[in-house]
Amino acid sequence: MNAEPRSLHFTAAGEPRGYIEPHALRELWFHTGTACNLACAFCLEGSKPGDGRLGRITLADAKPFIDEGAALNVEQFSFTGGEPFIVKDFVHILRYASEFRPCLVLTNGTAPMLKRLHQIRALRAQPQPIAFRVSVDYPDRERHDAGRGAGTFEQSWAALEKLHALGFKVSIARQIEKGENAAAVAEAYAGLLAAHGLPRNTRLVGFPDFLLPGAHPEVPAITERCMTTYQSADARRAFMCAFSKMVVKKDGRMRVFACTLVDDDPAYDLGGTLTEALGKRITLQHHRCYSCFAYGSSCSEIDR
């Protein structure tokens, strides 16, 4: 077996890199594939129509990991893309997963999801609850549509309204800008939520610009000293890689990665089963790890 590169464990200055020792597997994510009906220039997955960097999963692909996750007492199954609702098997996957655990689905809330509302409606009867996080990048139609396409702002709000009316819990994914007035942004969303008949306290999940897959921006290196000086033990336990994993389909094979943000780096491929992936130390080498370190970025809605 080839030795791991020194750069994985040491910075350019020779300091030991910071790391996370996973303490649990509370949340299991599934990447449904990088294909999407939209082609957003800022997408951290580089998703677009027909994209195949990560393959579309089937129920047969997902079922062994759902079964293994349930046996390992995972608390929640979560799904991201791409756009999950363009995947033929996705509703079947969601139905199977929600037999065992609560589920969270990340969606852009546009035509593929809206066209399958009749199937989603039937999921209200599942033993475990299903929640949906819909992307509304900005509380401004023109800015949102400039990134995602004309009419997508209204479609996403329609999706939120319809899902809420069906009794599903909803939340919103938004983009964070440097130097923003977070309170003013939250108030702008609160106004929109009220206008669309949604609770003003609907959760907003903000994300910085994670850049495209394969990007290598210059960011400060995270060292062991950084992790003990600036992060408490509780803060380290709140990193996504401390309590979650993500299953992806890469080159036709199902693989387990350290978290939702590092599937573009094979160094974070932890194996072919959850059991194989458990307990492996996660080195904070990826540039997106700095967003978690500096801003507390997280895709999870699990209380930590």
XYZ file of C-alpha atoms in Angstrom:
304
model
C 0.000 0.000 0.000
C 1.334 3.442 -0.903
C 2.349 5.684 1.987
C 0.208 8.739 2.554
C 1.789 11.981 1.339
C 3.526 14.042 4.011
C 1.402 17.077 3.041
C -1.695 15.285 4.369
C -0.320 15.362 7.910
C 2.082 18.324 7.923
C 1.797 21.900 6.687
C 4.301 23.459 4.284
C 6.017 24.902 7.383
C 6.381 21.426 8.853
C 3.791 21.793 11.606
C 1.435 18.896 12.352
C -1.939 19.502 10.702
C -5.059 19.797 12.784
C -7.401 16.857 12.774
C -10.710 15.553 14.069
C -11.173 12.239 15.842
C -14.762 11.223 15.006
C -16.709 10.371 18.142
C -19.956 9.113 16.601
C -21.915 8.494 13.428
C -25.070 10.481 14.106
C -25.887 11.600 10.556
C -25.364 9.750 7.293
C -25.485 11.771 4.081
C -26.116 10.417 0.607
C -24.979 12.279 -2.488
C -27.580 11.495 -5.133
C -25.236 12.546 -7.982
C -23.890 15.787 -9.431
C -26.441 15.950 -12.261
C -28.804 18.896 -11.814
C -31.452 20.739 -13.795
C -29.641 24.021 -13.077
C -26.078 25.123 -13.883
C -25.176 27.594 -11.130
C -21.717 29.053 -11.674
C -21.034 29.056 -7.915
C -22.068 25.452 -7.188
C -19.619 23.782 -4.817
C -20.289 20.464 -6.569
C -19.952 21.865 -10.094
C -23.401 20.436 -10.809
C -25.159 20.936 -14.134
C -27.462 19.030 -16.501
C -25.930 15.670 -17.403
C -22.952 16.033 -15.058
C -21.413 12.713 -14.060
C -18.560 13.567 -11.709
C -20.553 11.720 -9.066
C -23.012 9.126 -10.323
C -26.760 8.998 -9.796
C -27.572 6.522 -7.055
C -30.240 3.831 -7.142
C -32.211 2.190 -4.362
C -29.976 -0.865 -4.766
C -26.933 1.381 -4.208
C -28.353 3.115 -1.148
C -30.137 0.262 0.607
C -27.050 -1.489 2.088
C -25.847 1.790 3.600
C -29.292 2.640 4.983
C -29.440 -0.819 6.551
C -25.896 -0.526 7.931
C -26.569 2.994 9.201
C -29.725 1.884 11.000
C -27.807 -0.992 12.580
C -25.152 1.487 13.745
C -27.838 3.701 15.332
C -27.445 6.626 12.936
C -29.926 9.324 14.009
C -30.733 10.817 10.591
C -30.342 10.184 6.879
C -29.737 13.295 4.777
C -29.655 13.711 0.997
C -27.947 16.232 -1.258
C -26.945 16.605 -4.916
C -26.975 17.810 -7.639
C -30.739 17.906 -7.524
C -32.059 14.768 -5.835
C -35.438 14.906 -7.553
C -34.013 14.353 -11.031
C -32.824 10.927 -9.847
C -35.323 8.309 -10.983
C -35.102 6.220 -7.823
C -34.966 9.069 -5.333
C -38.508 8.904 -3.987
C -38.097 5.147 -3.545
C -34.829 5.753 -1.671
C -36.474 8.381 0.519
C -39.414 6.114 1.236
C -37.100 3.280 2.285
C -34.853 5.502 4.435
C -37.820 7.091 6.214
C -38.955 3.660 7.348
C -36.012 3.743 9.760
C -34.892 7.286 10.579
C -35.871 10.941 10.109
C -34.661 12.318 6.781
C -33.536 15.686 5.433
C -33.552 16.517 1.713
C -31.633 19.419 0.144
C -33.327 20.631 -3.042
C -33.411 23.697 -5.259
C -37.215 23.521 -5.103
C -37.693 24.021 -8.840
C -39.424 22.017 -11.581
C -38.063 18.514 -10.787
C -39.305 18.717 -7.197
C -42.559 20.468 -8.018
C -43.396 17.833 -10.640
C -43.076 15.090 -8.019
C -45.247 16.701 -5.345
C -47.839 13.962 -5.801
C -45.186 11.409 -4.792
C -43.901 13.592 -1.964
C -47.454 13.977 -0.620
C -47.655 10.221 -0.133
C -44.546 10.321 2.081
C -46.492 12.097 4.828
C -47.607 8.667 6.027
C -44.055 7.382 6.559
C -43.064 6.175 10.045
C -40.277 8.781 10.300
C -40.546 12.511 9.473
C -39.016 14.030 6.344
C -37.779 17.627 6.208
C -36.753 19.718 3.214
C -34.158 22.479 2.864
C -34.803 24.673 -0.174
C -32.159 26.961 -1.683
C -33.048 30.649 -1.737
C -29.670 32.298 -2.154
C -30.722 35.876 -1.410
C -33.891 37.603 -0.182
C -33.994 39.336 -3.540
C -35.554 37.915 -6.716
C -33.135 39.511 -9.175
C -29.992 38.385 -7.348
C -31.281 34.849 -6.848
C -32.454 34.481 -10.454
C -29.173 35.901 -11.771
C -27.392 32.885 -10.305
C -29.975 30.140 -10.813
C -32.096 31.231 -13.755
C -35.193 33.318 -14.423
C -38.218 32.235 -12.427
C -36.363 30.038 -9.939
C -36.938 32.438 -7.033
C -40.707 32.125 -7.374
C -40.489 28.356 -7.916
C -38.449 27.883 -4.743
C -40.892 29.910 -2.662
C -43.765 27.956 -4.188
C -41.989 24.740 -3.158
C -41.580 26.006 0.404
C -45.261 26.957 0.572
C -46.469 23.632 -0.804
C -44.186 21.513 1.379
C -45.192 23.461 4.479
C -48.871 23.129 3.557
C -48.401 19.368 3.312
C -47.056 19.339 6.870
C -43.350 18.893 6.153
C -40.756 20.845 8.116
C -38.837 23.240 5.869
C -35.673 25.315 6.106
C -33.789 27.600 3.728
C -30.216 27.481 2.441
C -28.757 30.913 1.727
C -25.445 32.405 0.691
C -23.316 34.346 3.157
C -21.453 37.419 1.941
C -18.366 38.900 3.555
C -19.214 41.921 5.630
C -22.951 41.383 5.431
C -25.367 42.724 8.029
C -26.610 39.348 9.196
C -29.467 40.809 11.244
C -30.742 42.803 8.266
C -30.516 39.729 6.021
C -32.442 37.639 8.552
C -35.123 40.331 8.772
C -35.454 40.425 4.973
C -36.014 36.655 4.914
C -38.458 36.925 7.816
C -40.543 39.342 5.778
C -40.579 36.981 2.819
C -41.469 34.047 5.033
C -44.422 35.932 6.476
C -45.552 36.991 3.002
C -45.585 33.357 1.890
C -47.438 32.089 4.958
C -44.391 30.427 6.496
C -43.187 30.707 10.100
C -40.915 33.711 10.614
C -38.578 31.501 12.651
C -37.977 29.044 9.788
C -34.333 28.013 10.010
C -31.849 29.756 7.722
C -28.673 27.793 6.969
C -25.967 30.064 5.600
C -22.950 29.049 3.519
C -19.866 30.954 2.378
C -18.492 30.552 -1.140
C -16.922 27.087 -1.117
C -15.595 27.481 -4.696
C -15.770 24.812 -7.385
C -14.567 21.197 -7.092
C -10.821 20.916 -7.499
C -10.126 24.534 -6.504
C -6.984 25.168 -4.458
C -7.224 28.652 -2.965
C -4.667 29.930 -0.500
C -6.153 29.623 2.987
C -4.431 29.545 6.371
C -3.238 26.082 7.348
C -5.014 24.510 10.316
C -2.462 23.075 12.725
C -2.797 20.958 15.846
C -1.974 24.101 17.807
C -4.813 25.989 16.070
C -7.292 23.288 17.024
C -6.350 23.312 20.709
C -5.858 27.085 20.994
C -8.949 28.316 19.140
C -11.349 25.353 19.346
C -12.662 23.879 22.578
C -13.312 20.168 22.937
C -17.027 20.829 22.438
C -16.325 22.919 19.321
C -14.219 20.132 17.845
C -17.082 17.688 18.421
C -19.353 20.004 16.415
C -17.310 19.697 13.196
C -19.352 17.713 10.673
C -16.588 15.170 10.197
C -16.774 14.403 13.927
C -20.279 12.949 13.712
C -21.225 12.375 10.058
C -20.136 10.742 6.814
C -21.297 10.967 3.185
C -21.875 8.120 0.738
C -21.155 8.880 -2.925
C -21.108 6.959 -6.196
C -17.712 7.531 -7.764
C -16.624 5.747 -10.930
C -19.518 3.335 -10.481
C -18.518 2.357 -6.924
C -20.178 3.363 -3.663
C -17.679 5.020 -1.333
C -17.798 6.670 2.077
C -16.279 10.162 2.376
C -15.436 12.158 5.476
C -18.124 14.822 5.013
C -20.299 16.623 2.472
C -17.630 19.136 1.425
C -14.608 17.028 0.447
C -15.814 14.568 -2.200
C -13.432 16.149 -4.742
C -10.364 14.868 -2.831
C -9.592 11.115 -2.797
C -7.651 11.571 0.438
C -11.029 11.719 2.186
C -12.297 8.417 0.762
C -12.616 6.322 3.937
C -13.697 3.008 2.428
C -16.533 1.021 0.944
C -18.635 0.498 4.091
C -19.575 2.575 7.105
C -17.896 0.105 9.426
C -14.654 0.455 7.490
C -14.886 4.256 7.682
C -15.666 4.511 11.385
C -13.019 5.887 13.703
C -10.595 7.060 11.039
C -8.872 10.339 11.916
C -9.855 13.229 9.621
C -6.986 15.549 8.750
C -8.040 19.146 8.089
C -6.132 19.650 4.841
C -8.932 20.573 2.434
C -9.446 24.298 1.832
C -13.117 23.949 2.815
C -12.031 22.714 6.249
C -10.997 26.299 6.921
C -14.625 27.436 6.509
C -15.615 24.982 9.240
C -12.716 26.136 11.428
C -13.166 29.885 10.954
C -16.931 30.257 10.479
C -18.478 27.124 11.941
C -19.869 26.141 8.529
C -22.021 23.017 8.591
C -24.543 21.320 6.315
C -26.139 19.597 9.303
C -29.305 20.602 11.125
C -28.743 18.085 13.911
C -28.381 19.688 17.343
C -24.746 19.465 18.347
